[in-house]
């Protein structure tokens, strides 16, 4: 990795946030406007792939080629210096110099840290040298696809978005999957209790097994260090030859912390995505803004637009908005937003059709929408979400659960149930 006399904007991280920023900078003519060249350094051998498609790739629903965005020729044509598979290990702020794992040095004029996140691993007693992995990168998925998964007993820890998508992908590959989750229902941070039960029932009918309100206590391996079984906190043992950690994420902020940047749960940034060093920005899952970190695409795309403007000398201010959540599992449509945890003054409107599997739940509080869940037919989701963001004054009424133009009114035995928490 040779040095170039022309000063550089260096982006550390070749994931979706770093790639999106590249695209935005190219569209704005950044290099011509600033005189800075662009260097992208990625820790993984592959850069710019669509991580959202890892679940469909594992399930066999898309081909590997579907993950790729720009070819190598695009980077060369745009004058972007690309380095892959050689992560940055140190930032020397006084010299404005980076050191990579291979020992190469790169100088920067401006720096963007977009190192993403990693899977949060739960602590389990015991030691298995084989069979324990994560579901986060293309390398993780490739390792799973190299296995013969048919009839393989697999345990996935975590029934959030990541865990459920990993579990269903493994099931579609033939594995016998048990999902262990400390919550009382899947996606308990996005769904109300009834919605969580409906989702669990739908997934269980496909063959997924659930151990809810449970944690792992111990693992057992054979003499060769290969995982054989997992013990639950109630003392029962589960057969498991693979353990997949998918219980949330943690920001990869250590690079910034070790360089002396202000950090909390991530690298702290202001509204312009500037860290405590005015020459260094942080973007995406590795950053912390006003005490919050980010794991969904929408707020990170908003960060990209702000940072691209700021780097080009334009005004920009990041104002995060609540995001809607969509589950990426074939045959199951889900749309959720807001906080489903009970709150004083909540009034829930709910509707369930056992024939179609449609579930709709809308939480009103203080005359506005506070949360919404839809499973199966999600067409009302964007409209609900729009009113949620706008804090539109609403009156409680069954009409909010139905789109008269396209959805038939329910029969008497399917009347919506209004509940007050």
Short mmCIF file of C-alpha atoms in Angstrom, two decimals, residues 55-359:
data_model
loop_
_atom_site.label_atom_id
_atom_site.label_comp_id
_atom_site.label_asym_id
_atom_site.label_seq_id
_atom_site.Cartn_x
_atom_site.Cartn_y
_atom_site.Cartn_z
CA UNK A 55 -30.29 -14.49 4.74
CA UNK A 56 -31.75 -15.21 1.28
CA UNK A 57 -28.33 -16.52 0.20
CA UNK A 58 -28.25 -18.94 3.12
CA UNK A 59 -31.81 -20.02 2.36
CA UNK A 60 -30.91 -20.68 -1.29
CA UNK A 61 -33.33 -18.04 -2.55
CA UNK A 62 -30.71 -15.93 -4.35
CA UNK A 63 -27.43 -16.68 -6.08
CA UNK A 64 -24.15 -15.34 -4.75
CA UNK A 65 -23.87 -12.93 -7.69
CA UNK A 66 -26.94 -11.07 -6.39
CA UNK A 67 -24.87 -9.68 -3.49
CA UNK A 68 -22.39 -7.78 -5.62
CA UNK A 69 -22.75 -4.12 -6.41
CA UNK A 70 -19.96 -2.36 -8.27
CA UNK A 71 -17.28 -4.34 -10.14
CA UNK A 72 -13.58 -3.65 -9.54
CA UNK A 73 -13.49 -1.69 -12.80
CA UNK A 74 -15.87 0.90 -11.35
CA UNK A 75 -13.45 1.80 -8.54
CA UNK A 76 -10.58 2.14 -11.00
CA UNK A 77 -12.66 4.24 -13.38
CA UNK A 78 -13.66 6.59 -10.56
CA UNK A 79 -10.07 6.91 -9.32
CA UNK A 80 -10.79 5.19 -6.00
CA UNK A 81 -7.86 3.38 -4.42
CA UNK A 82 -9.24 0.10 -3.10
CA UNK A 83 -7.59 -2.20 -0.52
CA UNK A 84 -9.25 -5.39 0.66
CA UNK A 85 -8.56 -8.02 3.30
CA UNK A 86 -6.05 -5.85 5.22
CA UNK A 87 -7.80 -4.17 8.17
CA UNK A 88 -6.56 -0.99 9.78
CA UNK A 89 -5.16 -1.79 13.23
CA UNK A 90 -4.01 1.63 14.46
CA UNK A 91 -4.67 5.33 13.92
CA UNK A 92 -1.89 7.81 14.69
CA UNK A 93 -3.78 11.08 14.93
CA UNK A 94 -0.70 13.22 15.51
CA UNK A 95 0.87 12.03 12.26
CA UNK A 96 -2.48 11.48 10.45
CA UNK A 97 -1.31 8.01 9.57
CA UNK A 98 -2.95 4.59 9.55
CA UNK A 99 -1.29 1.21 9.99
CA UNK A 100 -2.83 -1.96 8.58
CA UNK A 101 -2.50 -5.57 9.74
CA UNK A 102 0.12 -6.21 7.04
CA UNK A 103 2.24 -3.32 8.38
CA UNK A 104 1.45 -0.93 5.54
CA UNK A 105 1.06 2.76 6.30
CA UNK A 106 -1.45 5.18 4.77
CA UNK A 107 -1.59 8.93 5.38
CA UNK A 108 -4.93 10.72 5.57
CA UNK A 109 -6.09 14.30 5.28
CA UNK A 110 -9.65 13.47 6.34
CA UNK A 111 -10.77 10.14 7.78
CA UNK A 112 -14.09 8.30 7.93
CA UNK A 113 -14.41 5.31 10.27
CA UNK A 114 -17.17 2.97 9.06
CA UNK A 115 -16.13 -0.28 10.73
CA UNK A 116 -19.66 -1.51 11.38
CA UNK A 117 -20.52 -3.95 14.13
CA UNK A 118 -20.08 -7.52 15.26
CA UNK A 119 -22.43 -10.10 16.73
CA UNK A 120 -22.87 -9.91 20.48
CA UNK A 121 -21.83 -13.33 21.79
CA UNK A 122 -23.58 -14.73 24.83
CA UNK A 123 -21.35 -16.25 27.47
CA UNK A 124 -21.65 -20.01 27.76
CA UNK A 125 -19.62 -22.23 30.09
CA UNK A 126 -17.49 -24.86 28.42
CA UNK A 127 -15.26 -24.86 25.37
CA UNK A 128 -16.08 -26.12 21.90
CA UNK A 129 -13.40 -25.43 19.33
CA UNK A 130 -15.62 -26.43 16.40
CA UNK A 131 -19.26 -25.72 15.69
CA UNK A 132 -19.62 -22.25 17.25
CA UNK A 133 -19.98 -19.32 14.86
CA UNK A 134 -21.85 -16.12 14.04
CA UNK A 135 -24.18 -14.90 11.30
CA UNK A 136 -22.84 -11.56 10.25
CA UNK A 137 -20.54 -11.67 7.21
CA UNK A 138 -20.30 -13.36 3.84
CA UNK A 139 -17.52 -15.48 5.33
CA UNK A 140 -19.91 -16.68 8.07
CA UNK A 141 -22.48 -17.72 5.48
CA UNK A 142 -19.88 -19.37 3.25
CA UNK A 143 -18.71 -21.46 6.21
CA UNK A 144 -22.28 -22.62 6.88
CA UNK A 145 -22.86 -23.43 3.21
CA UNK A 146 -19.76 -25.66 3.22
CA UNK A 147 -21.44 -27.88 5.84
CA UNK A 148 -23.91 -30.64 5.14
CA UNK A 149 -26.81 -29.06 6.96
CA UNK A 150 -29.41 -31.73 6.24
CA UNK A 151 -30.77 -33.05 9.56
CA UNK A 152 -27.99 -31.24 11.44
CA UNK A 153 -29.10 -30.12 14.94
CA UNK A 154 -28.48 -26.37 15.15
CA UNK A 155 -29.13 -23.86 17.93
CA UNK A 156 -29.56 -20.17 17.10
CA UNK A 157 -29.30 -17.76 20.03
CA UNK A 158 -31.55 -14.75 19.61
CA UNK A 159 -35.02 -14.34 18.09
CA UNK A 160 -34.58 -10.82 16.81
CA UNK A 161 -34.40 -9.98 13.11
CA UNK A 162 -30.95 -11.47 12.61
CA UNK A 163 -31.61 -14.64 14.58
CA UNK A 164 -34.93 -15.44 12.90
CA UNK A 165 -33.53 -14.85 9.42
CA UNK A 166 -30.54 -17.09 10.18
CA UNK A 167 -32.76 -19.78 11.70
CA UNK A 168 -35.16 -19.86 8.76
CA UNK A 169 -32.31 -19.93 6.26
CA UNK A 170 -30.74 -22.90 8.06
CA UNK A 171 -34.12 -24.66 8.22
CA UNK A 172 -34.59 -24.23 4.49
CA UNK A 173 -31.18 -25.89 4.03
CA UNK A 174 -32.46 -28.91 5.95
CA UNK A 175 -31.14 -28.26 9.46
CA UNK A 176 -33.13 -29.06 12.60
CA UNK A 177 -33.18 -25.62 14.21
CA UNK A 178 -33.96 -24.58 17.77
CA UNK A 179 -34.08 -20.86 18.57
CA UNK A 180 -33.18 -19.93 22.15
CA UNK A 181 -34.40 -16.49 23.21
CA UNK A 182 -34.45 -14.76 26.58
CA UNK A 183 -37.60 -12.83 25.66
CA UNK A 184 -41.15 -14.12 26.06
CA UNK A 185 -41.80 -13.93 22.31
CA UNK A 186 -39.77 -13.39 19.11
CA UNK A 187 -38.91 -9.82 18.10
CA UNK A 188 -40.08 -8.56 21.48
CA UNK A 189 -38.48 -5.17 20.80
CA UNK A 190 -40.62 -4.66 17.69
CA UNK A 191 -43.81 -6.68 18.27
CA UNK A 192 -46.49 -6.64 20.93
CA UNK A 193 -47.09 -9.92 22.80
CA UNK A 194 -49.91 -11.12 20.56
CA UNK A 195 -47.98 -10.27 17.40
CA UNK A 196 -44.99 -12.16 18.77
CA UNK A 197 -47.14 -15.20 19.47
CA UNK A 198 -48.60 -15.08 15.97
CA UNK A 199 -45.12 -14.88 14.42
CA UNK A 200 -43.82 -17.73 16.60
CA UNK A 201 -46.77 -19.90 15.60
CA UNK A 202 -46.20 -19.17 11.92
CA UNK A 203 -42.51 -20.09 12.15
CA UNK A 204 -43.18 -23.15 14.31
CA UNK A 205 -45.60 -24.46 11.67
CA UNK A 206 -42.67 -24.44 9.26
CA UNK A 207 -40.55 -26.56 11.59
CA UNK A 208 -38.61 -24.11 13.77
CA UNK A 209 -38.52 -24.97 17.48
CA UNK A 210 -38.46 -22.25 20.13
CA UNK A 211 -37.11 -22.16 23.67
CA UNK A 212 -38.48 -18.83 24.91
CA UNK A 213 -37.57 -17.12 28.19
CA UNK A 214 -34.51 -19.35 28.23
CA UNK A 215 -30.75 -18.80 28.12
CA UNK A 216 -27.79 -21.10 27.53
CA UNK A 217 -25.79 -22.22 30.56
CA UNK A 218 -23.23 -24.70 29.28
CA UNK A 219 -21.87 -26.42 26.18
CA UNK A 220 -20.57 -29.96 25.81
CA UNK A 221 -18.01 -31.02 23.21
CA UNK A 222 -16.52 -34.36 22.25
CA UNK A 223 -12.84 -35.20 22.73
CA UNK A 224 -12.00 -33.51 19.45
CA UNK A 225 -13.57 -30.24 20.62
CA UNK A 226 -16.64 -30.54 18.39
CA UNK A 227 -19.89 -29.20 19.85
CA UNK A 228 -22.38 -31.92 20.79
CA UNK A 229 -24.97 -30.43 23.16
CA UNK A 230 -26.09 -27.26 24.95
CA UNK A 231 -27.58 -26.95 28.41
CA UNK A 232 -30.42 -24.54 29.05
CA UNK A 233 -30.76 -22.53 32.24
CA UNK A 234 -33.56 -24.86 33.39
CA UNK A 235 -31.19 -27.84 33.30
CA UNK A 236 -32.36 -29.47 30.08
CA UNK A 237 -29.86 -30.43 27.38
CA UNK A 238 -30.38 -29.77 23.67
CA UNK A 239 -28.64 -31.77 20.96
CA UNK A 240 -26.65 -29.24 18.95
CA UNK A 241 -23.71 -29.63 16.61
CA UNK A 242 -23.78 -25.96 15.60
CA UNK A 243 -24.30 -22.88 17.74
CA UNK A 244 -25.01 -19.64 15.89
CA UNK A 245 -24.76 -16.42 17.88
CA UNK A 246 -27.31 -13.88 16.65
CA UNK A 247 -28.40 -12.07 19.82
CA UNK A 248 -27.86 -8.49 18.76
CA UNK A 249 -24.82 -6.49 17.69
CA UNK A 250 -22.03 -4.44 19.23
CA UNK A 251 -20.32 -1.48 17.58
CA UNK A 252 -16.76 -1.98 16.32
CA UNK A 253 -15.48 1.21 17.95
CA UNK A 254 -12.18 -0.02 19.43
CA UNK A 255 -10.10 1.48 16.63
CA UNK A 256 -11.40 4.94 17.51
CA UNK A 257 -11.20 4.35 21.25
CA UNK A 258 -7.57 3.25 21.03
CA UNK A 259 -6.81 6.39 19.04
CA UNK A 260 -8.18 8.50 21.88
CA UNK A 261 -11.52 9.47 20.35
CA UNK A 262 -14.46 10.04 22.66
CA UNK A 263 -16.51 6.83 22.78
CA UNK A 264 -19.54 5.44 24.56
CA UNK A 265 -21.26 2.44 23.01
CA UNK A 266 -19.76 3.67 19.75
CA UNK A 267 -17.56 6.48 18.46
CA UNK A 268 -19.32 9.66 19.57
CA UNK A 269 -20.25 12.06 16.76
CA UNK A 270 -22.11 15.35 16.51
CA UNK A 271 -24.91 16.27 14.09
CA UNK A 272 -22.35 16.56 11.26
CA UNK A 273 -20.96 13.07 12.01
CA UNK A 274 -17.73 14.63 13.31
CA UNK A 275 -15.93 12.83 16.14
CA UNK A 276 -14.00 14.48 18.97
CA UNK A 277 -11.22 14.93 16.39
CA UNK A 278 -12.39 17.48 13.77
CA UNK A 279 -10.57 15.56 11.00
CA UNK A 280 -12.24 12.24 11.77
CA UNK A 281 -15.82 11.23 11.10
CA UNK A 282 -17.67 8.04 12.09
CA UNK A 283 -20.52 6.52 10.13
CA UNK A 284 -23.02 3.70 10.50
CA UNK A 285 -23.13 0.99 13.14
CA UNK A 286 -19.81 1.97 14.74
CA UNK A 287 -20.93 5.49 15.69
CA UNK A 288 -22.97 6.89 18.56
CA UNK A 289 -25.10 9.99 18.12
CA UNK A 290 -26.86 11.63 21.06
CA UNK A 291 -26.46 8.44 23.06
CA UNK A 292 -27.94 6.17 20.37
CA UNK A 293 -26.35 3.58 18.09
CA UNK A 294 -27.81 2.37 14.80
CA UNK A 295 -28.39 -1.06 13.29
CA UNK A 296 -31.05 -0.43 10.63
CA UNK A 297 -30.49 0.74 7.08
CA UNK A 298 -32.71 3.85 6.99
CA UNK A 299 -30.93 5.98 9.60
CA UNK A 300 -27.53 4.95 8.24
CA UNK A 301 -28.53 6.01 4.72
CA UNK A 302 -29.59 9.35 6.21
CA UNK A 303 -26.15 9.61 7.85
CA UNK A 304 -24.50 8.98 4.49
CA UNK A 305 -26.37 11.86 2.86
CA UNK A 306 -25.35 14.23 5.65
CA UNK A 307 -21.71 13.14 5.67
CA UNK A 308 -21.38 13.33 1.88
CA UNK A 309 -22.65 16.90 2.02
CA UNK A 310 -20.34 17.84 4.92
CA UNK A 311 -17.28 16.36 3.19
CA UNK A 312 -18.11 18.42 0.10
CA UNK A 313 -18.33 21.61 2.15
CA UNK A 314 -22.11 21.77 2.14
CA UNK A 315 -24.41 22.15 5.17
CA UNK A 316 -25.65 18.96 6.73
CA UNK A 317 -27.36 17.94 9.97
CA UNK A 318 -28.26 14.40 11.00
CA UNK A 319 -31.67 14.16 12.67
CA UNK A 320 -32.51 10.50 13.26
CA UNK A 321 -36.12 9.41 12.86
CA UNK A 322 -37.73 6.22 14.18
CA UNK A 323 -37.43 3.44 11.61
CA UNK A 324 -39.89 0.84 10.44
CA UNK A 325 -38.77 -2.80 10.62
CA UNK A 326 -39.34 -5.41 7.94
CA UNK A 327 -38.55 -9.11 8.30
CA UNK A 328 -36.69 -10.75 5.39
CA UNK A 329 -38.16 -14.27 5.48
CA UNK A 330 -39.74 -15.77 2.39
CA UNK A 331 -43.50 -16.13 2.72
CA UNK A 332 -43.80 -13.96 5.84
CA UNK A 333 -44.49 -10.25 5.47
CA UNK A 334 -43.99 -8.20 8.63
CA UNK A 335 -44.01 -4.45 9.22
CA UNK A 336 -43.45 -2.91 12.64
CA UNK A 337 -42.59 0.49 14.06
CA UNK A 338 -42.61 2.26 17.41
CA UNK A 339 -42.13 0.83 20.90
CA UNK A 340 -44.46 -2.09 21.72
CA UNK A 341 -43.66 -2.06 25.46
CA UNK A 342 -46.76 -1.13 27.53
CA UNK A 343 -47.05 2.51 28.46
CA UNK A 344 -49.61 4.32 30.64
CA UNK A 345 -52.46 5.59 28.49
CA UNK A 346 -52.02 3.03 25.69
CA UNK A 347 -55.07 1.97 23.73
CA UNK A 348 -54.46 -0.97 21.42
CA UNK A 349 -56.64 -1.80 18.42
CA UNK A 350 -56.14 -5.37 17.25
CA UNK A 351 -57.50 -7.57 14.48
CA UNK A 352 -56.68 -11.18 13.61
CA UNK A 353 -58.09 -13.34 10.83
CA UNK A 354 -57.19 -17.00 11.50
CA UNK A 355 -58.09 -17.93 7.93
CA UNK A 356 -55.66 -15.60 6.20
CA UNK A 357 -53.22 -15.17 9.06
CA UNK A 358 -53.57 -11.39 8.91
CA UNK A 359 -52.64 -9.66 12.16
#
